[in-house]
Amino acid sequence: MGIAETKFIDETLSTLRSGAFAGNGRALEGKSTMENYGTLTFDKKAMARNLSKAVCRKLIAVIENNERLDAEIADEVAHGMKEWALDQGVTHFCHWFQPMRGVTAEKHDAFLSFDDQGLPIARFSGRQLIQGEPDASSFPSGGTRSTFEARGYTAWDPTSAAFIFKTKKASTLVVPSVFLSWTGNVLDMKMPLLRALNTVEDRAFKLLKLFGNRSAKFVRMTVGAEQEYFLVSKDFYEARPDLMITGRTLFGKSSAKDQQMEDHYFGAIKPKVLDFMADVDAALFERGIPAKTRHNEVAPNQFEIAPLFEEANIAVDHNLQAMEIMRKIADDHGFALLLHEKPFAGINGSGKHLNWSLMDSEGNNLLEPGAAPKRNIQFLTFVGAILAGVDKFGALLRSSVADAGNDYRLGANEAPPAIMSLYLGDYLANLFNELEKGTSISKSVREEIDHGLKRLPTVLADNSDRNRTSPIAFTGNKFEFRAVGASQSTSEPAAVTALILAYGIDTVLEKIDKAKGEDITAKAVEAVKQIAKETGRVRFEGNGYSSDWQKEAAKRKLPNLRNTPEALEVLTSEEVVALYKRYGILTEEELHAKQEIRLEAYIKTKVIELTLLKEMSLTGVIPAMLRHTSTVGDAVEALGAASKTLKGRLKSYGGIVDDLYAGVDRVTAVLTRLEKEGGTLKQAHFLAGQGVETALALRAACDRAETVVEEGEWPFPNYREMLFLL
Ligand code: ADP
Ligand code: MG
């Protein structure tokens, strides 16, 4: 259990004891939920009960103190896990991993084995725990496997607790794992994350030591991801092939009222939804996932869940589990969970705010401005490091959240723009501007830094979060990366954040090394001053949605990568390849593979959307439009000369029908042209340009048809129904 979890349990138990919940009938329920906390994970409690003291200690040392795993203990750990799992009715185990296509994968094996007498027994060996061999041939490898070897293996990640996955009939022991090829090539999202975390944690620790910290044993990156989502009634969902297959509506005219009144945000939660949320929280608690807040979001039927922060690797795994759990529980409640970044055009999209910070082994948040003078310059040094990282590798950070779904959100008018800038809040921004201007580091400037930062926490508390238009914001004692899409794994953005922060810390360290000054504080101030000068262009406090910012950013030469193929090109640029190589995260070949896999995913998504849009137009929208047109035609005939208005209408309906057919033909032409575009990058660019335009044109015709066809005759649930009924 991480620091955050332990703290959370303590806090919640004390709330329960204080009777805060008493009297509303939920106290008991709350208590039993708390008592179930972590029962489906092989956590410290389960370890203590099922392992010898010595092995338990060794395993905890691996998890909590970064010690190396002693393979000797694997057999006993496996045995203990199996006993614990059998007690809970588990029959199978699986390695659970994160292939590059972005979701999770698993393959189940029964514990079943036969003893010397030929009798069936349950067996789970250390080898089975440590290593699995799924048939990897159908996972996307972007071409790496053919060059290396066909098979891949999974390897246990002991730092992320094994857990039990239960359905009505099946119970499985799930072992979080990495996924590699036999020659050691990375085939997944977890391995680069773990490597990047090691790198940044190592660099941050070095910096602490440089500032004279003696008590910290290590540093960890912490992450807490706020998750937005929509719920729609399952009946509506099943009547919308586009929602079922692509996760979003491919057309749909906006409802007379949607989010204009902003009355949904933080509004009272409907009892039906609250029941869903309660079941989700209970299931998350059983898995040791510290769900903390739940509320209504901006759009109707849009909601958010946020956990307490945890170590980055665990937080990533937990978010992946949470998405799965929520999907399943929504289904039990007669809802469909929409995690797509933009399920409804014109309505607020769904993101995932990746909050992150660094914490030392003593539980100190390294991004807490704090009051102790020595820590202040240390804090500024970390801020300088992230500025340096984003200044140099903002485009890479943008690419970490690039996919077909997020293209509908980034750069549109409610999500953060695709330009990576940092919002520091008035106080810090002014401080950095001062540092940028300052010609010499006088004693008084240093005193000002120390003095000024003492007031920082209160000043920032007012300030933080006011600017919702920035993709990266300092929010008091952590940074918040808001460009992540709701359906995405947080692995990639967390890994890239860690990596560019490591680069930034190294940049600061090099500057400190070269700086003149009598002590470390003076040298560090000098280094931060230089960074302030070099990174002015990524600091932006204004409105990120405005067109002025687009112009200003272009002047500042900040990359503005508008769509996925543009963003993914960055992955194989010389600088990015050198960065991944410098820190031993991925080879050039692996980066090419990653780029290829993500481009392929983009192309497939786009082709599916176009094909389905065409299909739904031909088999649903056009027939409805034709039926309506003949009804009106009949009326025109019946009314004869008295029907001037109707005649006009009829003519305009003819126009809609023409546009629908023309739109369908254009989509067909695009899909045919696509075949002729050579190479994934070209195909992706073609789809991002003409593909998107063509889809928009056909959509516009569909939406016009929807405004005229009689409501009962429209073959699909409409926006009003999907957004307001549950
Ligand atoms: P805000 O209201 O500014 O968004 P909250 O305190 O509500 O801040 O936190 C939002 C998210 O940030 C939560 O998921 C929380 O776990 C996470 N968070 C808070 N502190 C940290 C931290 N030090 N490191 C990583 N994540 C954090
Ligand atoms: Mg937030």
mmCIF file of N, CA, C and O and ligand atoms in Angstrom, residues 226 304 353 355 465 468 475 478 480 482, ligand 2:
data_model
loop_
_atom_site.group_PDB
_atom_site.id
_atom_site.type_symbol
_atom_site.label_atom_id
_atom_site.label_comp_id
_atom_site.label_asym_id
_atom_site.label_seq_id
_atom_site.Cartn_x
_atom_site.Cartn_y
_atom_site.Cartn_z
ATOM 1 N N GLU A 226 -7.943 12.586 -12.700
ATOM 2 C CA GLU A 226 -9.385 12.840 -12.655
ATOM 3 C C GLU A 226 -9.981 12.310 -13.958
ATOM 4 O O GLU A 226 -9.491 12.633 -15.022
ATOM 5 N N GLU A 304 -17.695 12.941 -13.236
ATOM 6 C CA GLU A 304 -16.256 12.794 -13.016
ATOM 7 C C GLU A 304 -15.996 11.996 -11.748
ATOM 8 O O GLU A 304 -16.720 12.089 -10.775
ATOM 9 N N HIS A 353 -7.595 14.602 -16.398
ATOM 10 C CA HIS A 353 -6.523 15.479 -15.933
ATOM 11 C C HIS A 353 -5.488 14.671 -15.171
ATOM 12 O O HIS A 353 -5.798 14.057 -14.164
ATOM 13 N N ASN A 355 -2.794 14.743 -12.810
ATOM 14 C CA ASN A 355 -2.114 15.535 -11.790
ATOM 15 C C ASN A 355 -0.854 14.795 -11.400
ATOM 16 O O ASN A 355 -0.883 13.588 -11.197
ATOM 17 N N ASP A 465 -5.866 26.970 -10.722
ATOM 18 C CA ASP A 465 -7.035 26.418 -11.363
ATOM 19 C C ASP A 465 -7.959 27.448 -11.960
ATOM 20 O O ASP A 465 -8.983 27.098 -12.516
ATOM 21 N N ARG A 468 -8.486 27.586 -16.817
ATOM 22 C CA ARG A 468 -8.827 26.226 -17.255
ATOM 23 C C ARG A 468 -8.411 26.009 -18.709
ATOM 24 O O ARG A 468 -8.679 24.976 -19.285
ATOM 25 N N THR A 475 -0.942 23.863 -9.964
ATOM 26 C CA THR A 475 -2.148 24.038 -9.144
ATOM 27 C C THR A 475 -1.806 23.941 -7.656
ATOM 28 O O THR A 475 -2.328 23.102 -6.946
ATOM 29 N N LYS A 478 1.233 20.874 -7.210
ATOM 30 C CA LYS A 478 1.351 19.809 -8.212
ATOM 31 C C LYS A 478 1.135 20.436 -9.579
ATOM 32 O O LYS A 478 0.634 21.556 -9.668
ATOM 33 N N GLU A 480 -0.768 19.910 -13.353
ATOM 34 C CA GLU A 480 -1.920 19.221 -13.891
ATOM 35 C C GLU A 480 -1.806 19.245 -15.406
ATOM 36 O O GLU A 480 -1.786 20.325 -16.006
ATOM 37 N N ARG A 482 -3.674 18.600 -18.682
ATOM 38 C CA ARG A 482 -5.103 18.461 -18.963
ATOM 39 C C ARG A 482 -5.421 17.978 -20.359
ATOM 40 O O ARG A 482 -6.582 17.925 -20.748
HETATM 41 MG MG MG B 2 -8.199 19.410 -11.178
#
